[in-house]
Amino acid sequence: MPLPFLLSLSPSPEPFVSPLPRAQPRGLWKARSRAAAREQRQQPTASPSDTDDDDNNDRHHISLAHPAKRPRACPYAASDDTSSTTTTTTRSPRPAHHQRTKPMDTSSAAGPGSQAAQDASCDYDDWEDLKDLFAKAAEQYESDDAAETLPLLRAVIHECHKFLLFYPDPSVLFTQYVQPRPQQRSWAAERKKSPDPPAPRERKSCKCVELPTAFHVILGTTLFLFGNLIAQDASLALEGEPAQPAPYWLAAIDVFETGEALPSRTSGYSADVPEDWRMAVVWGRTLVCIADEIVNTRKREADNADEEPDADADMDMDMGIGSGIPQWPPESPFAMIEARRPPVSQRITIAKSVPQELLLLAMDLFSRGIFHMPHPQHGAATGSASPGAEAPPPADSFSRAKELFTIGSDVLLLAEKLEHAGERAQWAAWADSVFNQMKMEADTVAWRGPITRARGRAWLVVGSAHAEALEGALERGEAQVLEGDEAVKGREALGKAVSFFEQARGSASAEKMGEKEGKEVARFLAEALLTLANLTIDEAEREALYTRAQVEGGVNLEGDTEWMEL
């Protein structure tokens, strides 16, 4: 039954009770009431008191649920149409009386917050306020000012905590599903039917304004960005907040898993909901960040293997802090996030997880996100934001090329740190395949320089991995390994790297390249030439590559390899 109810303030007369039975069948009364309801929905402003003045009309409309706020129509409903067409409605600017006026709660994200206990309700207006607050935080994140961004992200976390306090599933505020009535089975009629198998039931298509996972995307993305800022500057964490990024990323994974297991996505009676590509992309990027943290942690442990064990570190490991799972207080937003995690899911830990497995999971999520990511019209004006942006852009500045470049860059940065050469080659080649998809985008002209440099760097990682596999044999003087498949693949990859770096320096975009980028390209080119020379069979060609690498690097190669360090 829709809210608000239309109530009349004048006293109603006593209903007349007839001693005789109804003259009309019951079914006709039902039809009349349903027709009247349809007319009322089609003409929501129609009212018996249309002849009254405006003040009386305002008094006659009373919301029983939230008398202080005007309710909004539900923007998400299941459609009776069985086609697969999806209708998306863009958000219109909010009126001035709906703009956010209450103060933000910027207290420590580890605590319950100061506003959660004061709020007596949480409705659709609060959902609109949460979206506006998150959009402001994401816009501030683009400015690379962590000190100004973290208070906004804390405010988003506290607002999401308020939703979790009021609703086990906050999507009930902006989603509506019509559960089908159970049908009575007639066994006699089924025996008379033909033995042909029943046709599969067609799921109702969904005309969406808000996806069921919209709330979980906001909360999970906020935690992901929060962890990124803490990773850059741990001193920005407030009292009670961990100074390591892993707890925030692990909480984001819990949020995404909860959104994936919503009843609207797992129930067989729900509508056919489109894939939330933003959640898939941010989920995959969070897994990549956790894998990167695992690699860095194990590298630090290997460097400190000769030192005496720290008793405090052992105690932290026993309490779960070293594994990235701190003990949250019961009133903390993170404690509620952990409690809402699906029971069948297995928690990722820093101590036991393997980067290769996390990258495989991330690749599946990236594939889902890229497949369902919208394709802009060629020739249309699309956003050409600078590479390396973290937050999902708003709909009016969406750039598919930006999303693809961010995904490929995250995976490539991690591929360079992996321990095994085969894994480095695998994920660097996968990152290059993502960069290669960008040539089909409309705004690829603005990205030509960054794409060329990134693809050269990816093939340098692939070629160096193949060369590393032959390094031991070459040191033993086994020159015949240069004729094997491993050496051939290494020379091909390094040749592509040299070609891309040369294109990056000779293209028109090289004029816009700063001094730092220019030195970086020269260093990568010299490293590619030197590694290629080590795999070259012909001695004259090898010496030529050595000479060119020395010129590009600007140093003497004899015993000086510091210029190759990244």
Coordinates of C-alpha atoms in Angstrom, one line a residue:
M1 CA 0.0 0.0 0.0
P2 CA 1.7 3.3 -1.0
L3 CA 2.6 6.0 1.4
P4 CA 1.5 8.7 2.3
F5 CA -2.1 8.0 3.0
L6 CA -4.7 10.7 2.2
L7 CA -6.6 11.4 5.3
S8 CA -9.6 13.8 5.8
L9 CA -9.6 16.0 8.9
S10 CA -13.4 16.4 8.9
P11 CA -15.3 13.7 10.9
S12 CA -16.8 11.0 8.7
P13 CA -20.5 10.0 9.1
E14 CA -21.4 6.7 10.6
P15 CA -21.4 4.0 8.0
F16 CA -24.8 2.7 7.0
V17 CA -25.1 -1.0 7.8
S18 CA -27.8 -2.7 5.7
P19 CA -29.5 -5.8 7.2
L20 CA -29.9 -7.2 3.7
P21 CA -27.1 -9.0 1.8
R22 CA -25.1 -7.2 -0.9
A23 CA -26.9 -7.0 -4.2
Q24 CA -23.7 -6.8 -6.2
P25 CA -21.2 -9.7 -6.5
R26 CA -18.0 -9.3 -4.5
G27 CA -15.9 -9.4 -7.7
L28 CA -17.5 -6.2 -9.0
W29 CA -16.6 -4.3 -5.9
K30 CA -13.0 -5.5 -6.2
A31 CA -12.9 -4.4 -9.9
R32 CA -14.2 -0.9 -8.9
S33 CA -11.7 -0.5 -6.1
R34 CA -8.8 -1.5 -8.4
A35 CA -10.0 0.8 -11.2
A36 CA -10.3 3.6 -8.7
A37 CA -6.8 2.9 -7.5
R38 CA -5.4 3.0 -11.0
E39 CA -7.1 6.3 -11.7
Q40 CA -5.7 7.7 -8.5
R41 CA -2.2 6.6 -9.5
Q42 CA -2.5 8.1 -12.9
Q43 CA -3.8 11.4 -11.5
P44 CA -2.1 11.8 -8.2
T45 CA -3.2 15.4 -7.8
A46 CA -6.9 14.6 -8.1
S47 CA -8.6 14.9 -4.7
P48 CA -12.2 15.3 -3.5
S49 CA -11.1 18.6 -2.0
D50 CA -10.0 20.2 -5.3
T51 CA -12.4 23.0 -4.8
D52 CA -10.8 23.9 -1.5
D53 CA -8.0 26.4 -1.1
D54 CA -4.3 25.5 -1.1
D55 CA -4.1 25.6 2.7
N56 CA -6.7 23.0 3.1
N57 CA -5.1 20.8 0.5
D58 CA -1.8 20.9 2.4
R59 CA -3.5 20.0 5.6
H60 CA -5.3 17.1 4.1
H61 CA -2.0 15.4 2.9
I62 CA -0.4 13.8 6.0
S63 CA 2.4 11.3 6.0
L64 CA 2.0 8.8 8.9
A65 CA 5.5 7.4 8.6
H66 CA 7.5 10.7 8.4
P67 CA 5.4 13.7 9.0
A68 CA 8.3 16.2 8.8
K69 CA 9.4 15.1 5.3
R70 CA 7.6 14.8 2.0
P71 CA 7.9 11.2 0.7
R72 CA 9.4 10.4 -2.7
A73 CA 8.2 7.9 -5.2
C74 CA 10.1 4.7 -5.4
P75 CA 12.5 5.0 -8.4
Y76 CA 13.1 1.2 -8.8
A77 CA 10.4 -1.3 -9.6
A78 CA 10.0 -4.6 -11.4
S79 CA 8.5 -4.4 -14.8
D80 CA 5.8 -6.7 -16.1
D81 CA 7.4 -6.7 -19.5
T82 CA 9.4 -9.8 -20.2
S83 CA 11.7 -8.2 -22.7
S84 CA 15.3 -7.6 -21.9
T85 CA 15.1 -3.8 -22.4
T86 CA 16.5 -1.8 -19.5
T87 CA 15.4 1.8 -19.0
T88 CA 17.7 4.1 -17.1
T89 CA 16.6 7.5 -15.9
T90 CA 19.1 10.2 -15.1
R91 CA 18.9 12.1 -11.8
S92 CA 17.5 15.6 -12.0
P93 CA 18.9 18.4 -9.8
R94 CA 17.4 18.3 -6.3
P95 CA 15.2 21.2 -5.3
A96 CA 16.6 23.7 -2.8
H97 CA 14.4 22.4 0.0
H98 CA 15.9 19.0 -0.4
Q99 CA 19.6 20.1 -0.2
R100 CA 21.6 18.7 2.7
T101 CA 21.4 20.9 5.7
K102 CA 22.4 18.7 8.7
P103 CA 26.0 18.8 9.8
M104 CA 28.4 16.1 8.7
D105 CA 29.7 13.6 11.2
T106 CA 33.5 13.6 10.7
S107 CA 34.5 11.8 13.9
S108 CA 36.6 8.7 13.9
A109 CA 35.3 6.0 11.5
A110 CA 36.1 3.3 14.1
G111 CA 33.5 4.7 16.5
P112 CA 29.7 4.8 16.4
G113 CA 29.5 8.5 15.4
S114 CA 27.7 11.3 17.1
Q115 CA 24.6 11.6 14.8
A116 CA 23.5 8.0 14.5
A117 CA 21.9 7.9 17.9
Q118 CA 20.1 11.3 17.4
D119 CA 18.3 10.3 14.2
A120 CA 14.9 8.8 14.8
S121 CA 14.3 7.9 11.2
C122 CA 16.1 7.0 7.9
D123 CA 14.1 7.4 4.7
Y124 CA 14.5 8.1 1.0
D125 CA 15.5 11.7 1.6
D126 CA 18.4 10.5 3.6
W127 CA 19.4 8.2 0.7
E128 CA 19.4 11.2 -1.6
D129 CA 21.6 13.1 1.0
L130 CA 24.0 10.1 1.1
K131 CA 24.4 10.1 -2.7
D132 CA 25.1 13.8 -2.7
L133 CA 27.6 13.5 0.1
F134 CA 29.4 10.6 -1.6
A135 CA 29.5 12.6 -4.9
K136 CA 31.2 15.4 -3.1
A137 CA 33.7 13.1 -1.4
A138 CA 34.6 11.5 -4.7
E139 CA 35.0 14.9 -6.4
Q140 CA 37.3 16.0 -3.5
Y141 CA 39.3 12.8 -3.9
E142 CA 40.2 13.8 -7.4
S143 CA 41.9 16.9 -6.1
D144 CA 44.6 14.8 -4.4
D145 CA 44.1 16.5 -1.1
A146 CA 43.9 13.7 1.5
A147 CA 43.4 16.0 4.5
E148 CA 40.3 17.5 3.0
T149 CA 39.0 14.2 1.6
L150 CA 39.2 12.0 4.6
P151 CA 36.6 14.0 6.7
L152 CA 34.1 13.6 3.8
L153 CA 34.8 9.9 3.6
R154 CA 34.3 9.5 7.4
A155 CA 31.0 11.3 7.0
V156 CA 29.9 8.9 4.3
I157 CA 30.8 5.9 6.5
H158 CA 28.8 7.2 9.4
E159 CA 25.8 7.9 7.2
C160 CA 26.0 4.3 5.8
H161 CA 26.3 3.1 9.4
K162 CA 23.0 4.8 10.1
F163 CA 21.3 3.0 7.2
L164 CA 22.7 -0.4 8.5
L165 CA 21.2 0.4 11.9
F166 CA 17.7 0.9 10.5
Y167 CA 17.7 -1.7 7.7
P168 CA 19.2 -5.2 7.3
D169 CA 19.1 -4.5 3.6
P170 CA 19.1 -0.7 2.8
S171 CA 18.1 -1.4 -0.8
V172 CA 14.5 -1.7 0.4
L173 CA 14.4 2.1 0.3
F174 CA 14.9 2.4 -3.4
T175 CA 13.9 -1.1 -4.7
Q176 CA 10.5 -2.7 -4.9
Y177 CA 9.8 -6.3 -6.1
V178 CA 6.4 -7.9 -6.6
Q179 CA 6.4 -11.4 -5.2
P180 CA 4.3 -13.7 -7.4
R181 CA 1.4 -15.5 -5.7
P182 CA 1.8 -19.2 -5.1
Q183 CA -0.2 -21.2 -7.6
Q184 CA -2.2 -24.3 -6.5
R185 CA -1.1 -27.4 -8.3
S186 CA -3.7 -29.7 -9.8
W187 CA -2.3 -33.2 -9.9
A188 CA -5.2 -34.5 -12.0
A189 CA -4.7 -31.8 -14.6
E190 CA -0.9 -32.4 -14.7
R191 CA -1.5 -36.1 -15.4
K192 CA -3.6 -35.3 -18.4
K193 CA -0.9 -33.0 -19.9
S194 CA 1.6 -34.2 -22.4
P195 CA 4.9 -35.5 -21.0
D196 CA 6.8 -32.6 -22.6
P197 CA 9.1 -30.7 -20.2
P198 CA 7.7 -27.4 -19.0
A199 CA 9.0 -24.3 -20.7
P200 CA 11.5 -22.3 -18.6
R201 CA 10.0 -19.4 -16.7
E202 CA 10.9 -16.0 -18.2
R203 CA 12.2 -13.6 -15.6
K204 CA 10.8 -10.1 -15.6
S205 CA 13.0 -7.4 -16.9
C206 CA 13.9 -4.5 -14.7
K207 CA 13.5 -0.8 -15.5
C208 CA 16.1 0.6 -13.2
V209 CA 16.9 4.0 -11.8
E210 CA 18.8 2.6 -8.8
L211 CA 20.4 -0.9 -8.8
P212 CA 19.9 -3.0 -5.6
T213 CA 23.6 -2.8 -5.0
A214 CA 23.8 1.0 -5.1
F215 CA 24.2 1.4 -1.4
H216 CA 26.9 -1.3 -1.2
V217 CA 28.8 0.4 -4.1
I218 CA 28.9 3.7 -2.2
L219 CA 30.0 2.1 1.1
G220 CA 32.5 -0.3 -0.5
T221 CA 34.0 2.4 -2.7
T222 CA 34.3 4.8 0.3
L223 CA 36.3 2.2 2.2
F224 CA 38.5 1.5 -0.8
L225 CA 39.3 5.2 -1.2
F226 CA 39.8 5.5 2.6
G227 CA 42.4 2.7 2.5
N228 CA 44.2 4.3 -0.4
L229 CA 44.6 7.6 1.4
I230 CA 45.8 5.8 4.6
A231 CA 48.4 3.9 2.5
Q232 CA 49.7 7.3 1.2
D233 CA 49.9 8.9 4.7
A234 CA 49.2 6.8 7.8
S235 CA 49.4 9.9 10.1
L236 CA 46.0 11.0 8.9
A237 CA 44.3 8.2 10.8
L238 CA 42.3 9.3 13.8
E239 CA 42.1 7.7 17.2
G240 CA 40.9 4.1 16.9
E241 CA 41.4 4.0 13.1
P242 CA 44.1 1.5 11.9
A243 CA 47.1 3.1 10.4
Q244 CA 47.4 0.3 7.8
P245 CA 45.2 0.3 4.7
A246 CA 44.4 -3.5 4.7
P247 CA 41.6 -3.3 7.3
Y248 CA 39.7 -0.8 5.2
W249 CA 40.2 -2.9 2.0
L250 CA 39.1 -6.0 3.8
A251 CA 35.9 -4.3 5.0
A252 CA 35.2 -3.1 1.4
I253 CA 35.4 -6.8 0.3
D254 CA 32.9 -7.7 3.0
V255 CA 30.6 -5.0 1.8
F256 CA 30.8 -6.2 -1.9
E257 CA 30.2 -9.8 -0.9
T258 CA 27.1 -8.7 1.1
G259 CA 25.8 -6.8 -1.9
E260 CA 26.4 -9.8 -4.2
A261 CA 24.4 -12.0 -1.9
L262 CA 21.3 -9.7 -1.6
P263 CA 17.9 -11.4 -1.9
S264 CA 17.2 -9.3 -4.9
R265 CA 20.1 -10.9 -6.7
T266 CA 19.8 -14.5 -5.4
S267 CA 16.0 -14.9 -5.2
G268 CA 14.5 -16.7 -8.2
Y269 CA 11.4 -14.5 -8.0
S270 CA 13.1 -11.2 -8.5
A271 CA 13.4 -9.3 -11.7
D272 CA 16.3 -9.6 -14.1
V273 CA 18.6 -7.0 -12.6
P274 CA 21.4 -5.6 -14.7
E275 CA 25.0 -6.2 -13.7
D276 CA 26.5 -3.4 -11.5
W277 CA 29.7 -2.9 -13.4
R278 CA 31.0 -0.2 -11.0
M279 CA 30.9 -2.7 -8.1
A280 CA 32.7 -5.3 -10.1
V281 CA 35.5 -2.8 -11.1
V282 CA 36.1 -1.4 -7.6
W283 CA 35.8 -4.9 -6.1
G284 CA 38.6 -6.1 -8.5
R285 CA 40.8 -3.1 -7.8
T286 CA 40.4 -3.7 -4.0
L287 CA 41.6 -7.3 -4.5
V288 CA 44.6 -6.0 -6.4
C289 CA 45.4 -3.6 -3.6
I290 CA 45.2 -6.4 -1.1
A291 CA 47.5 -8.6 -3.2
D292 CA 50.0 -5.7 -3.4
E293 CA 49.9 -5.3 0.4
I294 CA 50.6 -9.0 0.7
V295 CA 53.7 -8.7 -1.6
N296 CA 55.0 -5.7 0.3
T297 CA 54.4 -7.4 3.7
R298 CA 56.3 -10.5 2.7
K299 CA 59.1 -8.5 1.2
R300 CA 59.5 -6.6 4.5
E301 CA 59.5 -9.9 6.4
A302 CA 62.2 -11.3 4.1
D303 CA 64.3 -8.2 4.7
N304 CA 63.9 -8.5 8.4
A305 CA 64.4 -12.2 8.6
D306 CA 67.9 -11.9 10.2
E307 CA 66.6 -9.6 12.9
E308 CA 65.3 -10.7 16.2
P309 CA 61.6 -11.4 16.4
D310 CA 59.5 -8.6 17.9
A311 CA 57.2 -9.6 20.8
D312 CA 54.8 -6.9 20.0
A313 CA 54.5 -8.0 16.4
D314 CA 53.7 -11.6 17.6
M315 CA 51.0 -10.2 19.9
D316 CA 49.5 -8.2 17.0
M317 CA 49.4 -11.3 14.9
D318 CA 47.6 -13.2 17.6
M319 CA 45.0 -10.5 17.9
G320 CA 44.5 -10.4 14.2
I321 CA 46.0 -7.0 13.5
G322 CA 49.0 -8.4 11.6
S323 CA 46.6 -10.4 9.3
G324 CA 44.6 -7.2 8.6
I325 CA 41.6 -8.0 10.8
P326 CA 41.6 -5.8 13.9
Q327 CA 39.2 -6.3 16.8
W328 CA 36.4 -3.7 16.3
P329 CA 34.2 -2.5 19.1
P330 CA 30.6 -3.7 18.9
E331 CA 29.2 -0.2 18.1
S332 CA 31.7 0.4 15.3
P333 CA 30.5 0.5 11.7
F334 CA 33.2 -2.0 10.8
A335 CA 31.8 -4.5 13.4
M336 CA 28.3 -4.2 11.7
I337 CA 29.9 -4.7 8.3
E338 CA 31.6 -7.8 9.5
A339 CA 28.4 -9.1 11.1
R340 CA 26.5 -8.6 7.8
R341 CA 29.0 -10.6 5.8
P342 CA 27.4 -13.7 4.2
P343 CA 28.1 -16.8 6.3
V344 CA 29.2 -18.9 3.3
S345 CA 32.0 -16.5 2.3
Q346 CA 35.6 -17.0 3.4
R347 CA 37.4 -14.0 4.8
I348 CA 40.6 -13.0 3.0
T349 CA 43.6 -12.6 5.3
I350 CA 47.0 -11.1 4.6
A351 CA 48.8 -14.0 6.2
K352 CA 47.2 -16.8 4.3
S353 CA 46.2 -15.3 0.9
V354 CA 48.2 -15.9 -2.3
P355 CA 48.6 -12.9 -4.7
Q356 CA 48.1 -15.2 -7.7
E357 CA 44.7 -16.4 -6.5
L358 CA 43.6 -12.9 -5.7
L359 CA 44.6 -11.7 -9.2
L360 CA 42.6 -14.5 -10.7
L361 CA 39.5 -13.4 -8.8
A362 CA 40.2 -9.8 -9.7
M363 CA 40.5 -10.7 -13.4
D364 CA 37.0 -12.3 -13.3
L365 CA 35.5 -9.2 -11.7
F366 CA 37.3 -6.9 -14.2
S367 CA 35.9 -9.0 -17.1
R368 CA 32.4 -8.6 -15.7
G369 CA 32.9 -4.9 -15.3
I370 CA 34.4 -4.3 -18.7
F371 CA 31.8 -6.3 -20.4
H372 CA 28.9 -4.4 -18.9
M373 CA 30.6 -1.0 -18.9
P374 CA 28.8 1.4 -21.2
H375 CA 30.3 2.3 -24.6
P376 CA 30.2 6.0 -25.4
Q377 CA 29.2 7.1 -28.8
H378 CA 32.1 7.8 -31.1
G379 CA 32.5 11.4 -31.9
A380 CA 30.7 12.5 -28.7
A381 CA 32.3 14.7 -26.2
T382 CA 33.6 12.5 -23.4
G383 CA 35.7 13.2 -20.4
S384 CA 39.4 13.2 -20.9
A385 CA 40.5 13.1 -17.3
S386 CA 44.1 12.5 -16.5
P387 CA 45.2 8.9 -15.9
G388 CA 45.5 7.4 -12.5
A389 CA 42.1 8.6 -11.2
E390 CA 40.7 6.4 -8.4
A391 CA 37.0 7.2 -7.8
P392 CA 34.3 6.1 -10.2
P393 CA 33.4 9.2 -12.2
P394 CA 29.9 10.6 -12.3
A395 CA 27.6 9.7 -15.3
D396 CA 28.1 13.0 -17.0
S397 CA 31.9 12.7 -17.1
F398 CA 32.2 9.0 -17.6
S399 CA 35.2 7.9 -19.7
R400 CA 35.5 4.2 -20.6
A401 CA 39.2 4.8 -21.6
K402 CA 39.9 6.2 -18.1
E403 CA 38.4 3.1 -16.4
L404 CA 40.4 0.8 -18.7
F405 CA 43.6 2.6 -18.1
T406 CA 43.2 2.6 -14.4
I407 CA 42.5 -1.1 -14.3
G408 CA 45.5 -1.9 -16.5
S409 CA 47.8 0.4 -14.5
D410 CA 46.9 -1.2 -11.2
V411 CA 47.6 -4.7 -12.5
L412 CA 50.8 -3.7 -14.2
L413 CA 52.2 -2.0 -11.0
L414 CA 51.5 -5.2 -9.1
A415 CA 53.0 -7.4 -11.9
E416 CA 56.3 -5.7 -11.6
K417 CA 56.5 -6.7 -7.9
L418 CA 55.6 -10.4 -8.2
E419 CA 58.2 -12.9 -7.1
H420 CA 57.9 -15.5 -9.8
A421 CA 58.9 -14.6 -13.3
G422 CA 56.1 -16.5 -14.9
E423 CA 53.5 -14.6 -12.9
R424 CA 55.1 -11.3 -13.9
A425 CA 54.9 -12.2 -17.5
Q426 CA 51.3 -13.4 -17.3
W427 CA 49.9 -10.3 -15.6
A428 CA 51.9 -7.8 -17.5
A429 CA 50.6 -9.4 -20.8
W430 CA 47.1 -9.2 -19.4
A431 CA 47.5 -5.5 -18.5
D432 CA 48.7 -4.9 -22.1
S433 CA 45.6 -6.5 -23.4
V434 CA 43.5 -4.0 -21.4
F435 CA 45.6 -1.1 -22.8
N436 CA 45.1 -2.5 -26.3
Q437 CA 41.3 -2.2 -25.9
M438 CA 41.6 1.5 -25.5
K439 CA 42.3 2.0 -29.1
M440 CA 38.6 1.4 -29.8
E441 CA 37.4 4.2 -27.6
A442 CA 36.2 7.6 -28.7
D443 CA 38.5 9.6 -26.5
T444 CA 41.7 7.6 -27.2
V445 CA 43.5 10.6 -28.8
A446 CA 44.0 12.3 -25.4
W447 CA 45.4 9.0 -24.0
R448 CA 47.8 8.1 -26.9
G449 CA 50.9 9.1 -25.0
P450 CA 50.1 7.4 -21.7
I451 CA 48.9 4.2 -23.5
T452 CA 52.1 4.0 -25.6
R453 CA 54.3 4.3 -22.5
A454 CA 52.2 1.9 -20.5
R455 CA 52.3 -0.8 -23.2
G456 CA 56.1 -0.4 -23.5
R457 CA 56.5 -0.9 -19.8
A458 CA 54.2 -4.0 -19.9
W459 CA 56.3 -5.6 -22.6
L460 CA 59.5 -4.7 -20.8
V461 CA 58.2 -6.7 -17.8
V462 CA 57.3 -9.6 -20.1
G463 CA 60.7 -9.6 -21.8
S464 CA 62.6 -9.3 -18.5
A465 CA 60.8 -12.2 -17.1
H466 CA 61.8 -14.4 -20.0
A467 CA 65.4 -13.2 -19.7
E468 CA 65.4 -13.9 -16.0
A469 CA 64.5 -17.5 -16.7
L470 CA 67.7 -17.9 -18.8
E471 CA 70.0 -15.9 -16.6
G472 CA 71.4 -18.9 -14.7
A473 CA 72.2 -20.8 -17.9
L474 CA 73.9 -17.8 -19.4
E475 CA 76.0 -17.3 -16.4
R476 CA 77.2 -20.9 -16.7
G477 CA 78.2 -20.2 -20.3
E478 CA 75.4 -22.2 -21.9
A479 CA 75.0 -20.0 -25.0
Q480 CA 72.7 -22.6 -26.8
V481 CA 69.8 -21.5 -24.6
L482 CA 69.6 -18.3 -26.8
E483 CA 68.2 -20.5 -29.6
G484 CA 65.4 -21.9 -27.5
D485 CA 61.7 -20.8 -27.3
E486 CA 62.2 -18.9 -24.1
A487 CA 64.9 -16.6 -25.7
V488 CA 62.8 -16.1 -28.8
K489 CA 59.8 -15.0 -26.8
G490 CA 62.0 -12.7 -24.7
R491 CA 63.5 -11.0 -27.8
E492 CA 60.0 -10.5 -29.3
A493 CA 58.7 -8.9 -26.1
L494 CA 61.7 -6.7 -25.7
G495 CA 61.5 -5.6 -29.3
K496 CA 57.9 -4.5 -28.8
A497 CA 59.0 -2.6 -25.7
V498 CA 61.7 -0.7 -27.6
S499 CA 59.2 0.1 -30.4
F500 CA 56.6 1.5 -28.0
F501 CA 59.2 3.6 -26.1
E502 CA 60.5 5.0 -29.4
Q503 CA 56.9 5.8 -30.4
A504 CA 56.3 7.6 -27.1
R505 CA 59.4 9.8 -27.6
G506 CA 58.6 10.5 -31.3
S507 CA 54.9 11.1 -31.2
A508 CA 53.2 14.5 -31.0
S509 CA 52.2 13.9 -27.4
A510 CA 55.9 13.8 -26.5
E511 CA 55.8 17.6 -26.5
K512 CA 53.3 17.6 -23.6
M513 CA 55.4 15.1 -21.7
G514 CA 57.1 16.6 -18.7
E515 CA 60.7 16.2 -17.7
K516 CA 60.0 13.4 -15.2
E517 CA 58.1 11.4 -17.9
G518 CA 60.9 12.0 -20.4
K519 CA 63.6 10.7 -18.1
E520 CA 61.4 7.7 -17.2
V521 CA 61.0 6.7 -20.9
A522 CA 64.7 7.1 -21.5
R523 CA 65.5 4.8 -18.5
F524 CA 63.0 2.2 -19.6
L525 CA 64.3 2.3 -23.2
A526 CA 67.9 1.8 -22.0
E527 CA 66.8 -1.1 -19.8
A528 CA 65.0 -2.7 -22.7
L529 CA 68.0 -2.3 -25.0
L530 CA 70.4 -3.8 -22.4
T531 CA 68.2 -6.8 -21.7
L532 CA 67.6 -7.4 -25.4
A533 CA 71.4 -7.3 -26.0
N534 CA 71.9 -10.0 -23.4
L535 CA 69.5 -12.3 -25.4
T536 CA 71.0 -11.4 -28.8
I537 CA 72.9 -14.2 -30.6
D538 CA 74.9 -12.1 -33.1
E539 CA 77.9 -10.5 -31.4
A540 CA 78.0 -7.4 -33.6
E541 CA 74.4 -6.7 -33.0
R542 CA 74.8 -7.2 -29.3
E543 CA 77.6 -4.7 -29.1
A544 CA 75.5 -2.2 -31.0
L545 CA 72.6 -2.6 -28.5
Y546 CA 75.0 -2.2 -25.6
T547 CA 76.3 1.1 -27.1
R548 CA 72.9 2.4 -27.7
A549 CA 71.8 1.5 -24.2
Q550 CA 74.8 3.4 -22.8
V551 CA 73.8 6.5 -24.9
E552 CA 70.1 6.3 -23.8
G553 CA 71.0 5.8 -20.2
G554 CA 73.7 8.4 -20.1
V555 CA 76.0 6.4 -17.9
N556 CA 78.8 3.9 -18.2
L557 CA 77.3 0.3 -18.1
E558 CA 80.5 -1.2 -16.6
G559 CA 79.4 -2.0 -13.1
D560 CA 76.8 0.8 -12.9
T561 CA 73.2 -0.3 -12.9
E562 CA 71.7 2.2 -10.5
W563 CA 70.0 4.0 -13.3
M564 CA 67.9 0.9 -13.9
E565 CA 66.3 1.1 -10.5
L566 CA 62.6 2.2 -10.6

